[in-house]
PDB file of C-alpha atoms and ligand atoms in Angstrom:
ATOM      1  CA  UNK A 247     168.995  89.577 115.888  1.00  0.00           C
ATOM      2  CA  UNK A 248     168.236  86.636 114.806  1.00  0.00           C
ATOM      3  CA  UNK A 249     169.886  83.317 114.958  1.00  0.00           C
ATOM      4  CA  UNK A 250     169.695  79.696 115.097  1.00  0.00           C
ATOM      5  CA  UNK A 251     172.512  77.156 116.670  1.00  0.00           C
ATOM      6  CA  UNK A 252     173.765  73.992 115.317  1.00  0.00           C
ATOM      7  CA  UNK A 253     175.631  70.971 117.385  1.00  0.00           C
ATOM      8  CA  UNK A 254     175.238  67.939 118.575  1.00  0.00           C
ATOM      9  CA  UNK A 255     174.885  66.949 121.983  1.00  0.00           C
ATOM     10  CA  UNK A 256     177.615  68.284 123.921  1.00  0.00           C
ATOM     11  CA  UNK A 257     179.069  70.481 121.749  1.00  0.00           C
ATOM     12  CA  UNK A 258     178.643  73.214 124.269  1.00  0.00           C
ATOM     13  CA  UNK A 259     175.669  75.281 122.313  1.00  0.00           C
ATOM     14  CA  UNK A 260     173.845  75.924 125.793  1.00  0.00           C
ATOM     15  CA  UNK A 261     176.986  78.322 127.038  1.00  0.00           C
ATOM     16  CA  UNK A 262     177.695  79.915 123.671  1.00  0.00           C
ATOM     17  CA  UNK A 263     173.834  80.576 123.317  1.00  0.00           C
ATOM     18  CA  UNK A 264     173.637  82.028 127.156  1.00  0.00           C
ATOM     19  CA  UNK A 265     176.268  84.709 126.269  1.00  0.00           C
ATOM     20  CA  UNK A 266     174.976  85.658 123.460  1.00  0.00           C
ATOM     21  CA  UNK A 267     171.780  86.241 124.214  1.00  0.00           C
ATOM     22  CA  UNK A 268     172.882  88.599 127.391  1.00  0.00           C
ATOM     23  CA  UNK A 269     175.337  90.447 125.087  1.00  0.00           C
ATOM     24  CA  UNK A 270     172.592  91.069 121.748  1.00  0.00           C
ATOM     25  CA  UNK A 271     169.613  91.340 124.658  1.00  0.00           C
ATOM     26  CA  UNK A 272     167.471  88.957 123.011  1.00  0.00           C
ATOM     27  CA  UNK A 273     165.719  85.913 124.340  1.00  0.00           C
ATOM     28  CA  UNK A 274     166.718  82.362 124.198  1.00  0.00           C
ATOM     29  CA  UNK A 275     164.321  79.999 123.154  1.00  0.00           C
ATOM     30  CA  UNK A 276     166.051  76.408 124.265  1.00  0.00           C
ATOM     31  CA  UNK A 277     163.813  74.160 122.165  1.00  0.00           C
ATOM     32  CA  UNK A 278     164.689  70.871 124.076  1.00  0.00           C
ATOM     33  CA  UNK A 279     164.809  72.509 127.658  1.00  0.00           C
ATOM     34  CA  UNK A 280     161.073  73.734 126.548  1.00  0.00           C
ATOM     35  CA  UNK A 281     159.940  70.098 125.587  1.00  0.00           C
ATOM     36  CA  UNK A 282     161.223  68.919 128.734  1.00  0.00           C
ATOM     37  CA  UNK A 283     158.827  71.617 130.846  1.00  0.00           C
ATOM     38  CA  UNK A 284     156.463  70.681 128.986  1.00  0.00           C
ATOM     39  CA  UNK A 285     156.579  66.833 129.489  1.00  0.00           C
ATOM     40  CA  UNK A 286     156.824  67.985 132.960  1.00  0.00           C
ATOM     41  CA  UNK A 287     153.827  69.782 133.248  1.00  0.00           C
ATOM     42  CA  UNK A 288     152.112  67.632 131.317  1.00  0.00           C
ATOM     43  CA  UNK A 289     150.435  69.254 128.744  1.00  0.00           C
ATOM     44  CA  UNK A 290     149.042  68.190 125.496  1.00  0.00           C
ATOM     45  CA  UNK A 291     152.369  68.963 123.363  1.00  0.00           C
ATOM     46  CA  UNK A 292     154.413  67.480 126.434  1.00  0.00           C
ATOM     47  CA  UNK A 293     152.089  64.017 125.727  1.00  0.00           C
ATOM     48  CA  UNK A 294     152.640  64.339 122.072  1.00  0.00           C
ATOM     49  CA  UNK A 295     156.728  64.748 122.752  1.00  0.00           C
ATOM     50  CA  UNK A 296     157.459  62.315 125.241  1.00  0.00           C
ATOM     51  CA  UNK A 297     157.967  59.455 123.920  1.00  0.00           C
ATOM     52  CA  UNK A 298     160.419  60.456 121.588  1.00  0.00           C
ATOM     53  CA  UNK A 299     162.170  63.068 124.239  1.00  0.00           C
ATOM     54  CA  UNK A 300     162.757  59.692 126.132  1.00  0.00           C
ATOM     55  CA  UNK A 301     164.193  58.056 123.169  1.00  0.00           C
ATOM     56  CA  UNK A 302     166.302  59.936 121.992  1.00  0.00           C
ATOM     57  CA  UNK A 303     164.421  60.395 119.160  1.00  0.00           C
ATOM     58  CA  UNK A 304     163.264  63.373 117.384  1.00  0.00           C
ATOM     59  CA  UNK A 305     159.864  64.541 117.955  1.00  0.00           C
ATOM     60  CA  UNK A 306     157.976  64.404 114.303  1.00  0.00           C
ATOM     61  CA  UNK A 307     158.696  67.544 112.213  1.00  0.00           C
ATOM     62  CA  UNK A 308     154.764  68.440 111.965  1.00  0.00           C
ATOM     63  CA  UNK A 309     154.332  68.690 115.573  1.00  0.00           C
ATOM     64  CA  UNK A 310     157.713  70.893 115.915  1.00  0.00           C
ATOM     65  CA  UNK A 311     157.084  73.201 113.282  1.00  0.00           C
ATOM     66  CA  UNK A 312     153.541  74.247 114.726  1.00  0.00           C
ATOM     67  CA  UNK A 313     154.873  74.512 118.277  1.00  0.00           C
ATOM     68  CA  UNK A 314     158.074  76.868 117.229  1.00  0.00           C
ATOM     69  CA  UNK A 315     155.256  78.872 115.078  1.00  0.00           C
ATOM     70  CA  UNK A 316     153.391  79.516 118.320  1.00  0.00           C
ATOM     71  CA  UNK A 317     156.792  80.127 119.904  1.00  0.00           C
ATOM     72  CA  UNK A 318     157.549  82.902 117.129  1.00  0.00           C
ATOM     73  CA  UNK A 319     154.197  84.320 117.756  1.00  0.00           C
ATOM     74  CA  UNK A 320     155.070  85.771 121.283  1.00  0.00           C
ATOM     75  CA  UNK A 321     154.972  89.328 121.947  1.00  0.00           C
ATOM     76  CA  UNK A 322     158.691  88.648 123.562  1.00  0.00           C
ATOM     77  CA  UNK A 323     160.022  87.854 120.618  1.00  0.00           C
ATOM     78  CA  UNK A 324     159.285  90.095 118.469  1.00  0.00           C
ATOM     79  CA  UNK A 325     162.677  92.167 118.021  1.00  0.00           C
ATOM     80  CA  UNK A 326     165.183  89.345 117.919  1.00  0.00           C
ATOM     81  CA  UNK A 327     165.544  85.672 119.358  1.00  0.00           C
ATOM     82  CA  UNK A 328     168.101  82.881 119.262  1.00  0.00           C
ATOM     83  CA  UNK A 329     166.845  79.413 118.554  1.00  0.00           C
ATOM     84  CA  UNK A 330     169.067  76.845 120.535  1.00  0.00           C
ATOM     85  CA  UNK A 331     168.247  73.269 119.177  1.00  0.00           C
ATOM     86  CA  UNK A 332     166.023  74.388 116.160  1.00  0.00           C
ATOM     87  CA  UNK A 333     165.956  73.388 112.975  1.00  0.00           C
ATOM     88  CA  UNK A 334     167.038  69.520 113.344  1.00  0.00           C
ATOM     89  CA  UNK A 335     166.008  68.563 110.120  1.00  0.00           C
ATOM     90  CA  UNK A 336     166.289  70.065 106.629  1.00  0.00           C
ATOM     91  CA  UNK A 337     162.833  70.297 106.584  1.00  0.00           C
ATOM     92  CA  UNK A 338     162.252  72.115 109.630  1.00  0.00           C
ATOM     93  CA  UNK A 339     165.253  74.770 108.157  1.00  0.00           C
ATOM     94  CA  UNK A 340     163.175  75.290 105.107  1.00  0.00           C
ATOM     95  CA  UNK A 341     159.897  75.098 106.813  1.00  0.00           C
ATOM     96  CA  UNK A 342     161.653  77.879 109.236  1.00  0.00           C
ATOM     97  CA  UNK A 343     162.540  80.284 106.225  1.00  0.00           C
ATOM     98  CA  UNK A 344     158.998  79.915 105.477  1.00  0.00           C
ATOM     99  CA  UNK A 345     157.417  81.292 108.712  1.00  0.00           C
ATOM    100  CA  UNK A 346     159.842  84.023 109.040  1.00  0.00           C
ATOM    101  CA  UNK A 347     158.685  84.849 105.114  1.00  0.00           C
ATOM    102  CA  UNK A 348     155.168  85.071 107.093  1.00  0.00           C
ATOM    103  CA  UNK A 349     156.471  86.883 109.756  1.00  0.00           C
ATOM    104  CA  UNK A 350     158.613  89.388 107.501  1.00  0.00           C
ATOM    105  CA  UNK A 351     161.786  88.378 108.988  1.00  0.00           C
ATOM    106  CA  UNK A 352     164.886  87.439 108.259  1.00  0.00           C
ATOM    107  CA  UNK A 353     167.478  85.072 109.982  1.00  0.00           C
ATOM    108  CA  UNK A 354     170.914  86.320 110.284  1.00  0.00           C
ATOM    109  CA  UNK A 355     172.885  83.347 111.198  1.00  0.00           C
ATOM    110  CA  UNK A 356     172.880  80.090 111.499  1.00  0.00           C
ATOM    111  CA  UNK A 357     175.890  79.124 114.101  1.00  0.00           C
ATOM    112  CA  UNK A 358     177.285  75.097 113.657  1.00  0.00           C
ATOM    113  CA  UNK A 359     179.989  74.402 116.719  1.00  0.00           C
ATOM    114  CA  UNK A 360     181.719  71.774 114.928  1.00  0.00           C
ATOM    115  CA  UNK A 361     183.037  68.995 116.998  1.00  0.00           C
ATOM    116  CA  UNK A 362     184.451  65.825 116.617  1.00  0.00           C
ATOM    117  CA  UNK A 363     181.921  62.906 117.102  1.00  0.00           C
ATOM    118  CA  UNK A 364     184.454  61.254 119.818  1.00  0.00           C
ATOM    119  CA  UNK A 365     184.241  64.689 121.459  1.00  0.00           C
ATOM    120  CA  UNK A 366     180.677  64.805 121.328  1.00  0.00           C
ATOM    121  CA  UNK A 367     180.303  61.432 123.120  1.00  0.00           C
ATOM    122  CA  UNK A 368     182.823  62.041 125.778  1.00  0.00           C
ATOM    123  CA  UNK A 369     181.362  65.432 126.547  1.00  0.00           C
ATOM    124  CA  UNK A 370     177.486  64.185 126.695  1.00  0.00           C
ATOM    125  CA  UNK A 371     178.480  61.157 128.880  1.00  0.00           C
ATOM    126  CA  UNK A 372     179.900  63.400 131.159  1.00  0.00           C
ATOM    127  CA  UNK A 373     176.428  64.792 131.781  1.00  0.00           C
ATOM    128  CA  UNK A 374     173.492  63.283 134.148  1.00  0.00           C
ATOM    129  CA  UNK A 375     169.752  64.118 131.992  1.00  0.00           C
ATOM    130  CA  UNK A 376     167.839  60.773 131.471  1.00  0.00           C
ATOM    131  CA  UNK A 377     168.501  61.357 128.218  1.00  0.00           C
ATOM    132  CA  UNK A 378     172.075  61.121 128.478  1.00  0.00           C
ATOM    133  CA  UNK A 379     172.530  57.482 128.949  1.00  0.00           C
ATOM    134  CA  UNK A 380     174.863  55.686 127.164  1.00  0.00           C
ATOM    135  CA  UNK A 381     172.221  53.888 124.217  1.00  0.00           C
ATOM    136  CA  UNK A 382     170.278  57.277 124.088  1.00  0.00           C
ATOM    137  CA  UNK A 383     173.679  59.250 123.806  1.00  0.00           C
ATOM    138  CA  UNK A 384     174.445  57.285 121.078  1.00  0.00           C
ATOM    139  CA  UNK A 385     171.302  57.439 119.129  1.00  0.00           C
ATOM    140  CA  UNK A 386     171.042  61.009 119.697  1.00  0.00           C
ATOM    141  CA  UNK A 387     174.238  61.564 117.979  1.00  0.00           C
ATOM    142  CA  UNK A 388     173.436  59.262 115.041  1.00  0.00           C
ATOM    143  CA  UNK A 389     170.510  60.954 114.497  1.00  0.00           C
ATOM    144  CA  UNK A 390     172.432  64.516 115.119  1.00  0.00           C
ATOM    145  CA  UNK A 391     174.642  63.139 111.515  1.00  0.00           C
ATOM    146  CA  UNK A 392     171.686  61.819 109.709  1.00  0.00           C
ATOM    147  CA  UNK A 393     169.355  64.718 110.023  1.00  0.00           C
ATOM    148  CA  UNK A 394     170.791  67.573 111.236  1.00  0.00           C
ATOM    149  CA  UNK A 395     174.085  67.582 109.047  1.00  0.00           C
ATOM    150  CA  UNK A 396     172.147  68.171 106.172  1.00  0.00           C
ATOM    151  CA  UNK A 397     171.026  71.122 106.973  1.00  0.00           C
ATOM    152  CA  UNK A 398     174.717  73.063 106.896  1.00  0.00           C
ATOM    153  CA  UNK A 399     174.207  72.709 102.993  1.00  0.00           C
ATOM    154  CA  UNK A 400     170.642  74.297 103.596  1.00  0.00           C
ATOM    155  CA  UNK A 401     172.827  77.254 105.005  1.00  0.00           C
ATOM    156  CA  UNK A 402     175.867  77.272 103.545  1.00  0.00           C
ATOM    157  CA  UNK A 403     175.076  78.262  99.934  1.00  0.00           C
ATOM    158  CA  UNK A 404     172.700  80.620 101.203  1.00  0.00           C
ATOM    159  CA  UNK A 405     175.690  82.632 102.944  1.00  0.00           C
ATOM    160  CA  UNK A 406     174.146  82.187 106.271  1.00  0.00           C
ATOM    161  CA  UNK A 407     176.405  79.614 107.772  1.00  0.00           C
ATOM    162  CA  UNK A 408     179.041  80.072 110.707  1.00  0.00           C
ATOM    163  CA  UNK A 409     181.108  77.177 111.058  1.00  0.00           C
ATOM    164  CA  UNK A 410     183.059  77.601 114.123  1.00  0.00           C
ATOM    165  CA  UNK A 411     185.606  75.165 115.523  1.00  0.00           C
ATOM    166  CA  UNK A 412     184.017  74.010 118.649  1.00  0.00           C
ATOM    167  CA  UNK A 413     187.039  72.252 120.031  1.00  0.00           C
ATOM    168  CA  UNK A 414     188.335  75.208 121.153  1.00  0.00           C
ATOM    169  CA  UNK A 415     188.019  76.772 124.952  1.00  0.00           C
ATOM    170  CA  UNK A 416     184.421  78.314 125.519  1.00  0.00           C
ATOM    171  CA  UNK A 417     186.188  81.703 125.934  1.00  0.00           C
ATOM    172  CA  UNK A 418     188.034  81.600 122.694  1.00  0.00           C
ATOM    173  CA  UNK A 419     184.755  80.320 121.077  1.00  0.00           C
ATOM    174  CA  UNK A 420     183.345  83.412 122.549  1.00  0.00           C
ATOM    175  CA  UNK A 421     185.456  85.952 120.937  1.00  0.00           C
ATOM    176  CA  UNK A 422     185.426  84.340 117.673  1.00  0.00           C
ATOM    177  CA  UNK A 423     181.645  84.609 117.724  1.00  0.00           C
ATOM    178  CA  UNK A 424     181.769  88.368 119.153  1.00  0.00           C
ATOM    179  CA  UNK A 425     184.089  89.335 116.069  1.00  0.00           C
ATOM    180  CA  UNK A 426     181.760  87.718 113.323  1.00  0.00           C
ATOM    181  CA  UNK A 427     179.087  89.166 114.783  1.00  0.00           C
ATOM    182  CA  UNK A 428     180.112  92.510 115.622  1.00  0.00           C
ATOM    183  CA  UNK A 429     179.372  92.308 119.281  1.00  0.00           C
ATOM    184  CA  UNK A 430     181.318  94.445 122.052  1.00  0.00           C
ATOM    185  CA  UNK A 431     181.462  91.961 124.819  1.00  0.00           C
TER     186      UNK A 431
HETATM  187  P1  AMP B  34     167.644  69.015 123.099  1.00  0.00           P
HETATM  188  O1  AMP B  34     167.842  69.503 125.203  1.00  0.00           O
HETATM  189  O2  AMP B  34     168.075  69.928 122.601  1.00  0.00           O
HETATM  190  O3  AMP B  34     169.226  67.380 122.989  1.00  0.00           O
HETATM  191  O4  AMP B  34     166.341  68.287 123.010  1.00  0.00           O
HETATM  192  C1  AMP B  34     166.000  67.380 123.591  1.00  0.00           C
HETATM  193  C2  AMP B  34     164.881  66.269 123.004  1.00  0.00           C
HETATM  194  O5  AMP B  34     164.129  66.944 122.577  1.00  0.00           O
HETATM  195  C3  AMP B  34     165.724  65.800 121.898  1.00  0.00           C
HETATM  196  O6  AMP B  34     166.770  64.351 121.910  1.00  0.00           O
HETATM  197  C4  AMP B  34     164.571  65.297 121.186  1.00  0.00           C
HETATM  198  O7  AMP B  34     163.711  64.329 121.587  1.00  0.00           O
HETATM  199  C5  AMP B  34     163.955  66.677 121.161  1.00  0.00           C
HETATM  200  N1  AMP B  34     163.755  67.919 120.347  1.00  0.00           N
HETATM  201  C6  AMP B  34     164.107  69.093 120.890  1.00  0.00           C
HETATM  202  N2  AMP B  34     164.204  69.712 119.530  1.00  0.00           N
HETATM  203  C7  AMP B  34     164.045  69.147 118.361  1.00  0.00           C
HETATM  204  C8  AMP B  34     163.521  69.584 116.866  1.00  0.00           C
HETATM  205  N3  AMP B  34     164.185  70.720 116.696  1.00  0.00           N
HETATM  206  N4  AMP B  34     163.201  68.570 116.233  1.00  0.00           N
HETATM  207  C9  AMP B  34     162.782  66.927 116.676  1.00  0.00           C
HETATM  208  N5  AMP B  34     162.724  66.658 118.128  1.00  0.00           N
HETATM  209  C10 AMP B  34     163.632  67.719 119.101  1.00  0.00           C
END
């Protein structure tokens, strides 16, 4: 199974991603978390991404597309994967399809956790990461609506969008997902 998870900061993507990966037996690629690790270990990619991540800006598409290409060429993801935090722009979504075509793979679903903006703000401000400071959270949410929400219009007509009400409890959300994806949890 190949899945991408879409949702603003605080939409509850991480929790559901972990449950899905556990029950489907697929690796979870949390792109934001991998970027943070690269920044910590001061790799070349980390140095390129750092100023953007710290300000809550999106890392430029060219850097991200190259990076995700490398990630999807790793042998441990040959049989399936879940991408959390990628794609984040319509351009990334299109490029991901081109990459998958090259790899003779196909995306099964793009899962969107639909949560009102006020709830995203409340939830993100409750966290304590460096890029969860109020102005930075505001910026990340703004960018989510500007750059990521248009992706829904890419996946929807292609019949690949699962639009999930992210205001339900985590258990209810997971149950809904299991029904759609035919998972026996
Ligand atoms: P996250 O933990 O998913 O919120 O990601 C943390 C930060 O990493 C974001 O605020 C961006 O700066 C960067 N980032 C993660 N994924 C992407 C992406 N697909 N495109 C551009 N920047 C990204």
